[in-house]
Tab-separated table of C-alpha atoms and ligand atoms in Angstrom:
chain	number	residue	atom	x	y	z
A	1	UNK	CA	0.000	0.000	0.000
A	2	UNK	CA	0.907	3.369	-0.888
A	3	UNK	CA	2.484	4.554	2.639
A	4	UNK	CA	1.143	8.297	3.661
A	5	UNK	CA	3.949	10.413	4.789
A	6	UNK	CA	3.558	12.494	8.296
A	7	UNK	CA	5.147	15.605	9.350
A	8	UNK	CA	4.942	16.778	13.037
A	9	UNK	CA	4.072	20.417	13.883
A	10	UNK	CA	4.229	21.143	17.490
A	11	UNK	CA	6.629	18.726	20.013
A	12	UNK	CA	5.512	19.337	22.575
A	13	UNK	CA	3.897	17.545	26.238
A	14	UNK	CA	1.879	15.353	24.200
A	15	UNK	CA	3.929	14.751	21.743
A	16	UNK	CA	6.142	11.582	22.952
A	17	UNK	CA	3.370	9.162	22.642
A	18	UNK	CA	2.644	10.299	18.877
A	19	UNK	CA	6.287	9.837	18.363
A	20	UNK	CA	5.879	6.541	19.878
A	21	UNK	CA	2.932	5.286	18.354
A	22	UNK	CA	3.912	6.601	14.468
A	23	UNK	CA	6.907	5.011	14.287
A	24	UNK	CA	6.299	2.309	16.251
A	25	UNK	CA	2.398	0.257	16.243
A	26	UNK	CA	1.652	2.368	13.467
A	27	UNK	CA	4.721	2.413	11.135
A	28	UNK	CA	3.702	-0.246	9.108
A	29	UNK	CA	0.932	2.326	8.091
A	30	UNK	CA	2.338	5.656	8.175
A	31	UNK	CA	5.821	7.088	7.940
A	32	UNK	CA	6.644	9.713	10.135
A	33	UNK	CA	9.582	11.851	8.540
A	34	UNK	CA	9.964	15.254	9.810
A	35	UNK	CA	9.242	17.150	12.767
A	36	UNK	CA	9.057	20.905	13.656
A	37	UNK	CA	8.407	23.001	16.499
A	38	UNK	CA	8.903	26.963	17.054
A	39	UNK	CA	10.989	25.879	20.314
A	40	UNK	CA	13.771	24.383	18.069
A	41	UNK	CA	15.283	22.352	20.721
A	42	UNK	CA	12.426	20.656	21.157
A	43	UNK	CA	12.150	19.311	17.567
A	44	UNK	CA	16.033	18.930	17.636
A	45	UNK	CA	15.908	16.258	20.091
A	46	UNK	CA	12.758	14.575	18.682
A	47	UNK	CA	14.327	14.369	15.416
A	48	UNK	CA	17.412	12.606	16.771
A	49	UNK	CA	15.437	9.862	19.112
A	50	UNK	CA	13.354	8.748	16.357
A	51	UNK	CA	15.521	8.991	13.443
A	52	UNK	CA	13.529	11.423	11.863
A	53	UNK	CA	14.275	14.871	9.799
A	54	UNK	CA	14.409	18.385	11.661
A	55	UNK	CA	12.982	20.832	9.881
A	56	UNK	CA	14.032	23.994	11.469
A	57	UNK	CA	10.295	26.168	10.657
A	58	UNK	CA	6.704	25.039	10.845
A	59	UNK	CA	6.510	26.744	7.120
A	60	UNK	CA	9.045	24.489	5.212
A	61	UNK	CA	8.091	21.323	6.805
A	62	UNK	CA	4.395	22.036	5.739
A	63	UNK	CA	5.905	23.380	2.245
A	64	UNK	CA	7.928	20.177	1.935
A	65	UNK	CA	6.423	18.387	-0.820
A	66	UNK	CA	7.179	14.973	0.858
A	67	UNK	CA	4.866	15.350	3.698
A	68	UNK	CA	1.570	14.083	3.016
A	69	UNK	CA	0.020	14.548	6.031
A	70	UNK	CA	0.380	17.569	8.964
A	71	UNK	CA	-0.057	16.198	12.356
A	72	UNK	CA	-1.076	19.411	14.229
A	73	UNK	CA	-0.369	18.959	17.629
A	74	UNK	CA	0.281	22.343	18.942
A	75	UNK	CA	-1.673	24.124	21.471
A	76	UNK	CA	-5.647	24.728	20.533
A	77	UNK	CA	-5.032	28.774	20.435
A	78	UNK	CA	-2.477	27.402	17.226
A	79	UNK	CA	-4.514	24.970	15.710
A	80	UNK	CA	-6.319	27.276	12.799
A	81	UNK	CA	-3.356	29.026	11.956
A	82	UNK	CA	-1.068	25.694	11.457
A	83	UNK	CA	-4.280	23.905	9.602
A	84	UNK	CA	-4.986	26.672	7.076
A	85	UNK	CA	-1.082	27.097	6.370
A	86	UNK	CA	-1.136	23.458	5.736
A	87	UNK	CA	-4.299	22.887	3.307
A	88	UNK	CA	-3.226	26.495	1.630
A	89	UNK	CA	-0.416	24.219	0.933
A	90	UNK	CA	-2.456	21.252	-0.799
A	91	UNK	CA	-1.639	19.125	2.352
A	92	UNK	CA	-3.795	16.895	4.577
A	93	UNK	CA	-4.415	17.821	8.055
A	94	UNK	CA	-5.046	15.864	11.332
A	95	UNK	CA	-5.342	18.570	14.432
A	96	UNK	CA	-5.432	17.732	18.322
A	97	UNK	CA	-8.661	19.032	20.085
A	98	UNK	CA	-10.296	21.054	20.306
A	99	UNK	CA	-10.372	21.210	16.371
A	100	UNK	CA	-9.952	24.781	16.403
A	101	UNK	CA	-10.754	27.862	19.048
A	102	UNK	CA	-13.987	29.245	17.456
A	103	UNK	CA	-17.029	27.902	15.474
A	104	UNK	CA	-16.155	30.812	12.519
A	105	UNK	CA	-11.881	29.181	13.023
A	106	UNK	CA	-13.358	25.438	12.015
A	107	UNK	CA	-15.805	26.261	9.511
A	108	UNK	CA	-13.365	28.018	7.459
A	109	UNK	CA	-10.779	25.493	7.841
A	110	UNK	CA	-13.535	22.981	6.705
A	111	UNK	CA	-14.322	24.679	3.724
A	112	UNK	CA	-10.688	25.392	2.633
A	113	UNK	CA	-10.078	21.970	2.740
A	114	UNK	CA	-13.265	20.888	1.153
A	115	UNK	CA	-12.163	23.446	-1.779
A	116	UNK	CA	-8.562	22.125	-2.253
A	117	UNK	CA	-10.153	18.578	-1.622
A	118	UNK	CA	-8.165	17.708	1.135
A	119	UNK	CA	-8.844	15.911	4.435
A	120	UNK	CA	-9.607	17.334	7.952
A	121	UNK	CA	-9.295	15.064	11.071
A	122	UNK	CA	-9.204	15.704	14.294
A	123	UNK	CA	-8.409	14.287	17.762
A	124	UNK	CA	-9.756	12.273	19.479
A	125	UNK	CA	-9.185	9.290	18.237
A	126	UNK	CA	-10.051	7.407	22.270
A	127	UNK	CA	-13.432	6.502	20.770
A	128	UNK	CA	-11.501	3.927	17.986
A	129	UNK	CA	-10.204	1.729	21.058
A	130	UNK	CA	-11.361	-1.456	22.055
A	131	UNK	CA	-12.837	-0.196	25.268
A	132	UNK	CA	-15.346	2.223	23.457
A	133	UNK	CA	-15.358	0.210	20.352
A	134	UNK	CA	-16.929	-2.958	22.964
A	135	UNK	CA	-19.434	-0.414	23.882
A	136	UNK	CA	-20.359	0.122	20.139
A	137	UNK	CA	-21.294	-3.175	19.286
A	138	UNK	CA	-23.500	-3.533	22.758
A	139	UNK	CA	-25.489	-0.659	21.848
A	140	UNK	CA	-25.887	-1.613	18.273
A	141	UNK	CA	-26.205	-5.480	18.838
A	142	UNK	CA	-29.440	-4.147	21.262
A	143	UNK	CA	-27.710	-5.274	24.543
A	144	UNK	CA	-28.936	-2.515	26.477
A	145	UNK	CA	-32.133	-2.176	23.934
A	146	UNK	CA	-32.891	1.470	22.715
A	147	UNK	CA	-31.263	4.294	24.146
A	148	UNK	CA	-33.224	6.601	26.833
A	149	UNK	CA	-30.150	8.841	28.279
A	150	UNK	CA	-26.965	9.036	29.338
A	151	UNK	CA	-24.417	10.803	31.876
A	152	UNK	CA	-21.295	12.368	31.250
A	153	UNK	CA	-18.591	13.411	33.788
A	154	UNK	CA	-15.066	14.579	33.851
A	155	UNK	CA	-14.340	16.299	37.053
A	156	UNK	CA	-10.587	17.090	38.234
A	157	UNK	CA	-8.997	20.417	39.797
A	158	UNK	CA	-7.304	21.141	36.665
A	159	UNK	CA	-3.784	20.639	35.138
A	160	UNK	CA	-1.121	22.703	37.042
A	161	UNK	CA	0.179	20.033	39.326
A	162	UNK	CA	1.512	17.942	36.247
A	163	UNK	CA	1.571	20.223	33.020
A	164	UNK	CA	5.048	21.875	31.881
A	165	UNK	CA	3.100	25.020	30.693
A	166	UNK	CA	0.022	24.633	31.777
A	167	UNK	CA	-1.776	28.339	31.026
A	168	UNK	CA	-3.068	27.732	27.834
A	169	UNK	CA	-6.194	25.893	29.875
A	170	UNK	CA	-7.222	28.854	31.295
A	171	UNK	CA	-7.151	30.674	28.160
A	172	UNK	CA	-10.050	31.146	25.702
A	173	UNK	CA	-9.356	27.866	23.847
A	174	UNK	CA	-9.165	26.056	26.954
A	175	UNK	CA	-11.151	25.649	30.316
A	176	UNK	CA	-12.385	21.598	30.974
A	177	UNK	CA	-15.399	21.169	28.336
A	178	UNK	CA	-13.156	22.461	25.488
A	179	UNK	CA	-9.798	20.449	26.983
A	180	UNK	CA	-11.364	17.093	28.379
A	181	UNK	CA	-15.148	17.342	26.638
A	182	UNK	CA	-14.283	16.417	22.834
A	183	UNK	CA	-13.620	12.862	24.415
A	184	UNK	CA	-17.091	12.386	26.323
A	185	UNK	CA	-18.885	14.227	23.605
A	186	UNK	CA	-17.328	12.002	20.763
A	187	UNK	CA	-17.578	9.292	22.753
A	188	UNK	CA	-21.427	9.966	22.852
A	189	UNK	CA	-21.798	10.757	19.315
A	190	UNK	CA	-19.996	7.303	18.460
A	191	UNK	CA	-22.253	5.948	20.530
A	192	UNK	CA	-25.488	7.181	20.328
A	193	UNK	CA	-25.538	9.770	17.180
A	194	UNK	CA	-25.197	13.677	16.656
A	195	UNK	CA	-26.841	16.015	19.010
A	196	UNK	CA	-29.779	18.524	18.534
A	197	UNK	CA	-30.312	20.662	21.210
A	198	UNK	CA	-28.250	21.765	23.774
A	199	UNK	CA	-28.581	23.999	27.409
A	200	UNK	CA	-26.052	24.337	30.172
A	201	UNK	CA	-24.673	26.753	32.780
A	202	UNK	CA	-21.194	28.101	33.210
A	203	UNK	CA	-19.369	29.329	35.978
A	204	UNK	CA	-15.476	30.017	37.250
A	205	UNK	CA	-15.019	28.421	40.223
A	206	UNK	CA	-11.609	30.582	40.655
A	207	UNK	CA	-10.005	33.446	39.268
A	208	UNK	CA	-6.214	32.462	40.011
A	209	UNK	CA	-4.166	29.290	39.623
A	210	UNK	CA	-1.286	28.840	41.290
A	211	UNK	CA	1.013	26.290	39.051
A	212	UNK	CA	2.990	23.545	41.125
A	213	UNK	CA	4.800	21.580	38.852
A	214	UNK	CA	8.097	22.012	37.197
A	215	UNK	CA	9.571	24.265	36.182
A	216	UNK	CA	6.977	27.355	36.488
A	217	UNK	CA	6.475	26.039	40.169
A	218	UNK	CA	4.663	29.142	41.872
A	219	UNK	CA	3.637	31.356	38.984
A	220	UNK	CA	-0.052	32.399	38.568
A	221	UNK	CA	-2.566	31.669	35.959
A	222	UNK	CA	-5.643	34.394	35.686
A	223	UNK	CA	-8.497	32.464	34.451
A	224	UNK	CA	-10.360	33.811	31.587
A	225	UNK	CA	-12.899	30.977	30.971
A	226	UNK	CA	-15.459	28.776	33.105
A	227	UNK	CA	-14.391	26.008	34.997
A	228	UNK	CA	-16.996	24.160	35.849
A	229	UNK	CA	-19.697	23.457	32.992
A	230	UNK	CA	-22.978	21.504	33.589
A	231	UNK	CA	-24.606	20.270	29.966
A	232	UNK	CA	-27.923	18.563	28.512
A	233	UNK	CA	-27.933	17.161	25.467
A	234	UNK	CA	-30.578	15.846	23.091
A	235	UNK	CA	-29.878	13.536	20.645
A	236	UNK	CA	-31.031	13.043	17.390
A	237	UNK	CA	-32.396	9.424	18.017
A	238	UNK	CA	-34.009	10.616	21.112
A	239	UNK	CA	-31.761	10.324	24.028
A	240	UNK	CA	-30.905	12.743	26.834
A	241	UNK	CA	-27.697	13.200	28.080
A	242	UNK	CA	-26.016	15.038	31.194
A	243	UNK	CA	-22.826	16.246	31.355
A	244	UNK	CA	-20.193	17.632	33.948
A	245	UNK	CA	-17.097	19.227	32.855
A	246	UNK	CA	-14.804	21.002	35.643
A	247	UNK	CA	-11.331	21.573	36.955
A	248	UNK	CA	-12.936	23.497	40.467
A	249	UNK	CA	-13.616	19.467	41.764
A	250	UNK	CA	-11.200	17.940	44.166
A	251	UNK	CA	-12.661	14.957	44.397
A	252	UNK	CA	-15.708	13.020	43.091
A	253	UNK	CA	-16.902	9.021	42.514
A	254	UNK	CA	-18.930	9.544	39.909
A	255	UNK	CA	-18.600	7.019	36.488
A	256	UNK	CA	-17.179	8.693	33.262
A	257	UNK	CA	-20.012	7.668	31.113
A	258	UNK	CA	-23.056	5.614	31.859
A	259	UNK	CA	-25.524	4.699	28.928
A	260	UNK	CA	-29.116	3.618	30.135
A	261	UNK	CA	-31.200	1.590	27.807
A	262	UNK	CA	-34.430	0.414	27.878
A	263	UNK	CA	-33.255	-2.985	28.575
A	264	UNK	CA	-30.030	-2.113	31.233
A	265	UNK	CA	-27.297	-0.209	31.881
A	266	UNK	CA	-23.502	-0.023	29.844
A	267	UNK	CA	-20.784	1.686	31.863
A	268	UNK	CA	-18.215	3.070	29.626
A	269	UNK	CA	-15.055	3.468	30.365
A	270	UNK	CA	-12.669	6.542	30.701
A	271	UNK	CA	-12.678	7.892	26.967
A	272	UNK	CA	-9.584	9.440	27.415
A	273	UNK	CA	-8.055	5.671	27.411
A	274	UNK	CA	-8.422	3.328	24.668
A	275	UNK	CA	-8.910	0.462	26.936
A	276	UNK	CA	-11.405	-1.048	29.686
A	277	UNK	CA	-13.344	-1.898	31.682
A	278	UNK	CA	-16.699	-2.051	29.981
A	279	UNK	CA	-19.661	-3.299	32.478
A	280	UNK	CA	-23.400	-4.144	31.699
A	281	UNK	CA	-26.091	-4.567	33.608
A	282	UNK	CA	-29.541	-5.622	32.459
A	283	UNK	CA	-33.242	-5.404	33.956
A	284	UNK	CA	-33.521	-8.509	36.279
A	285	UNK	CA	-29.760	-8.992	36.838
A	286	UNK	CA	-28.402	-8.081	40.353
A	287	UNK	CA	-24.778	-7.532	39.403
A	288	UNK	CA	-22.593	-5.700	36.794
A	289	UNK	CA	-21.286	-8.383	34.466
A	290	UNK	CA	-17.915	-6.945	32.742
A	291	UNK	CA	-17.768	-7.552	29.080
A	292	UNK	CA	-14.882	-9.045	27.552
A	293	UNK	CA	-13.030	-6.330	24.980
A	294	UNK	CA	-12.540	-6.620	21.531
A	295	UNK	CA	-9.107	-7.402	20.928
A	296	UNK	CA	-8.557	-4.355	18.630
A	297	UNK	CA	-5.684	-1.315	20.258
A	298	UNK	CA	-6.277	-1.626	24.031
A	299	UNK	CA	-3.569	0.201	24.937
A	300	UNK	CA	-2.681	3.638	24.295
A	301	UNK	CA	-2.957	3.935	20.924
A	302	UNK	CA	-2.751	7.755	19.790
A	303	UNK	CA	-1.922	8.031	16.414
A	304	UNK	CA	-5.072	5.462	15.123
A	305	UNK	CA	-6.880	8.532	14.118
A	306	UNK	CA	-4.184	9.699	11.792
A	307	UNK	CA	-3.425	6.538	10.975
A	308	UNK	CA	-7.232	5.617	9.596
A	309	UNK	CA	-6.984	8.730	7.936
A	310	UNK	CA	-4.072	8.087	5.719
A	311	UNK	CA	-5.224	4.859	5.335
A	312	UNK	CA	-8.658	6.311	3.694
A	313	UNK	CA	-7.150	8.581	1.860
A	314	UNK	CA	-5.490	5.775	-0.067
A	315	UNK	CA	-8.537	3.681	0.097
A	316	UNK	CA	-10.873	6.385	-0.998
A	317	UNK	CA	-13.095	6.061	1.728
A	318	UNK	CA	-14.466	7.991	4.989
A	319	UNK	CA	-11.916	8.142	8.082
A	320	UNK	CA	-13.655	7.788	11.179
A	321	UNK	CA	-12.050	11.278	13.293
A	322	UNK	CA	-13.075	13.432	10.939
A	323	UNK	CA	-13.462	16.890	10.864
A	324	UNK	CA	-17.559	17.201	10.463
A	325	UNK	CA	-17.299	15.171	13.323
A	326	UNK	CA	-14.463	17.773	15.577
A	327	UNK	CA	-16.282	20.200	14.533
A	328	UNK	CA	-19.856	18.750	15.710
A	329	UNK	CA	-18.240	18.010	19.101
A	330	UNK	CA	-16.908	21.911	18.974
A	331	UNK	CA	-20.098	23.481	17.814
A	332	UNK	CA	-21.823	21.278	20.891
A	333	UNK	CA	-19.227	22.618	23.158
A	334	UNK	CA	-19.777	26.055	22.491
A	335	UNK	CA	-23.620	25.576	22.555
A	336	UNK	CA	-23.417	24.878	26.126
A	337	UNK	CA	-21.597	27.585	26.788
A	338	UNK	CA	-23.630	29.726	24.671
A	339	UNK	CA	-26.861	28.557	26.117
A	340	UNK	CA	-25.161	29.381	29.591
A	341	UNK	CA	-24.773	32.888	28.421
A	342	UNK	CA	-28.415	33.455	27.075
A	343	UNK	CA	-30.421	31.757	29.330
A	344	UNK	CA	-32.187	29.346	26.238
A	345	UNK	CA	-31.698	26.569	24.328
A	346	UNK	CA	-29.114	25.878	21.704
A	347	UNK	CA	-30.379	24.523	18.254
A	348	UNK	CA	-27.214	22.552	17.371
A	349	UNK	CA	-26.687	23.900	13.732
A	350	UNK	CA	-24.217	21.177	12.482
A	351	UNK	CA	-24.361	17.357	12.027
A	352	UNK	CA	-22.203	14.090	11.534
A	353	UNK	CA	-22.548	11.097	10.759
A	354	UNK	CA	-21.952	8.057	13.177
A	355	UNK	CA	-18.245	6.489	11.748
A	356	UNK	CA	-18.360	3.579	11.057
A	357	UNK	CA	-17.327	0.948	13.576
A	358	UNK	CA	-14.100	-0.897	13.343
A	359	UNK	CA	-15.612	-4.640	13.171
B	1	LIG	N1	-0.687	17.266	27.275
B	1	LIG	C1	-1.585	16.282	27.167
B	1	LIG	O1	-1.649	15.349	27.978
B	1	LIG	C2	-2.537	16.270	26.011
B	1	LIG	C3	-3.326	15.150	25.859
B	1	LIG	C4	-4.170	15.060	24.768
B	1	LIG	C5	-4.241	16.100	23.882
B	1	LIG	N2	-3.502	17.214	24.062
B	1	LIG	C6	-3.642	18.295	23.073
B	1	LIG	O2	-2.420	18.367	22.364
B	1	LIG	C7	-2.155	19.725	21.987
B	1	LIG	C8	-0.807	20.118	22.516
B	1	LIG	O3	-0.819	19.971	23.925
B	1	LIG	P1	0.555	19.863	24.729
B	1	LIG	O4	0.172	19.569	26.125
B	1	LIG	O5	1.515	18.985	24.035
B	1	LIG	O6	1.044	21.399	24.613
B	1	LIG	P2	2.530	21.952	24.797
B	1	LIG	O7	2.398	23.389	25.125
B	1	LIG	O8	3.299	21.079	25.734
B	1	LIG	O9	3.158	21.758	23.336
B	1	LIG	C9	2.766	22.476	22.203
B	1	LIG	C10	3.994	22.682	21.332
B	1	LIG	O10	3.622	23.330	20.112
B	1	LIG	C11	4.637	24.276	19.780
B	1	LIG	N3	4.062	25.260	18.848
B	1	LIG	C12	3.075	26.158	19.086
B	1	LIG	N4	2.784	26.851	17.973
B	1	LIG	C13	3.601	26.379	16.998
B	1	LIG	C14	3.761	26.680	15.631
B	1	LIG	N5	3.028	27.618	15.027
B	1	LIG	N6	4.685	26.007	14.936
B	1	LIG	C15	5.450	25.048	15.520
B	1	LIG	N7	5.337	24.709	16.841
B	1	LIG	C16	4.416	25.361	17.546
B	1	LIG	C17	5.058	24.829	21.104
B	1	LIG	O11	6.326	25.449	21.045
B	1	LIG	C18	5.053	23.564	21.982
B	1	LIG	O12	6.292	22.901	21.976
B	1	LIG	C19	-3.315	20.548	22.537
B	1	LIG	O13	-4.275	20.719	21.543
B	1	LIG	C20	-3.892	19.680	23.639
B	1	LIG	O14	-5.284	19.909	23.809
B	1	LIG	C21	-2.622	17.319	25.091
């Protein structure tokens, strides 16, 4: 098969385990060639751990006519900028979530790409693990029997204890439904469809952040965007869901995701993880019963959603992180907040379709 060729924009935190995974589990699939970052360093030393070329700025390794592909992993507030440079430049595009800051930021990128017929993905790519992809075939194989609602919650106090340079999520951009909520709300749409309507409040639980890990130990964030963000959700196909996004939580024992059927209950597991455990419980049983995964990329496996891209490219068919979808998840997103801010509903203007499961 006609290998697609990957150039990295952005080495940063995250980027180690795309490193990993691209020229490693995945390198039968892709080629990774060339990295760049605006912190040269950074790149430098990337370049020489996995044998890769450094390309010394973001503009010639997206102007290099053998990269196929731009992996756009740099922070969200860079994500449009880096995209657009890189379908302006004929090439295909995979960002990290969000997909882009604003609605109006993903939309044009969208249509840009649809214009020089090139591909859009974006991250996550959690929902393509075999955790979430057991889940899939429940629901759709009627274990739980139709849909009736669902619960959503991602509740932490935040990044600065662990994150080199952790500001950026407390930046417009940022906060916990844009950082953490593109992998419950694609996790939902895999699993139960695109949403319609949305409402939600929004609130900031605090102003300041002090950051305690290395090496910005002590310096303080101002917080320009809510931090704790309370959804609903109506799906298409008829479901309700709840969600709870927040970094002002110290503590909490609530599930990530819960489905509830008219037939029982599927627990999903965290969807920022690509594996287990996935539990069911149906009407008349008196215990959870944990369902065996399917064998398919347990482990972390960033880099799949790339990786199906490329391959669909050659194939000529739909990748499964796509863009419509990223930018579903970030029109939701921004509903709630929206919604928060007017005091009514939000009519969810955009659609996806469900991708397709991996069998
Ligand atoms: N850190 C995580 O655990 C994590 C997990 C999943 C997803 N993400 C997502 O990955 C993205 C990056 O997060 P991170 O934590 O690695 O951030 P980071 O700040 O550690 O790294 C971002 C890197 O991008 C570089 N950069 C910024 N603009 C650039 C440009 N125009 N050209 C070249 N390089 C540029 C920066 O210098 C930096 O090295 C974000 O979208 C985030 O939401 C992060």
């Amino acid at each position: 098969m006609n290998k697609q060729r990957i150039g990295i924009v952005g080495i940063g935190k995250i980027s180690g385990i795309y490193l990993d995974n691209l020229t490693g589990m995945f390198s039968k699939r892709v080629t990774l060639i060339s990295v760049t970052d605006v912190i040269a360093e950074r790149a430098e030393k990337a370049a020489v751990d996995y044998h890769v070329r450094h390309i010394k700025t973001p503009e010639d390794l997206i102007n290099d006519p053998e990269v196929d592909i731009i992996l756009n992993i740099t922070q969200p507030q860079n994500h449009h900028a880096v995209a657009m440079a890189a379908v302006k430049a004929g090439k295909h595009v995979y960002n990290e979530k969000p997909l882009c800051v604003t609605r109006e930021e993903a939309a044009e990128l969208l249509k840009a790409a649809a214009e020089k017929k090139v591909r859009v993905g974006g991250a996550p790519d959690t929902f393509l693990g075999a955790g979430i992809q057991t889940c899939r075939k429940l629901i759709d194989d009627g274990w739980i029997g139709r849909p009736v609602a669902a619960s959503a919650f991602m509740m932490n106090h935040g990044h600065e204890h662990w994150h080199p340079d952790p500001a950026f999520y407390y930046k417009t951009g940022g906060g916990p439904m844009f950082d953490m909520g593109p992998y419950y709300l694609t996790a939902l749409v895999n699993l139960l469809g695109p949403i319609t309507r949305v409402s939600g409040s929004a609130k900031q639980g605090f102003t300041r952040r002090t950051i305690t890990s290395e090496p910005l130990n002590g310096t303080v964030i101002d917080v320009d965007v809510p931090t704790h963000i309370a959804g609903v959700l109506d799906f298409a196909g008829g479901a309700v869901g709840t969600i709870i996004t927040s970094f002002d939580v110290w503590a909490s024992s609530m599930p990530f995701i819960e489905i509830y059927g008219s037939e029982g209950t599927l627990q999903v597991p965290d969807p920022n993880t690509f594996g287990g455990p996935v539990r069911v419980r149906r009407f008349r049983e008196e215990a959870w019963s944990e369902i065996p995964l399917l064998k398919n990329f347990p482990d972390n496996s960033r880099g799949f959603g790339i990786t199906d891209m490329a391959e669909a490219i050659v194939e000529s068919r739909p990748h499964r992180a796509s863009g419509e979808l990223a930018y579903h998840v970030l029109d939701v997103m921004h509903g709630i907040h929206d919604a928060s801010a007017s005091g009514a509903y939000y009519q969810v203007k955009s659609t996806c379709a469900r991708p397709e499961p991996l069998g």
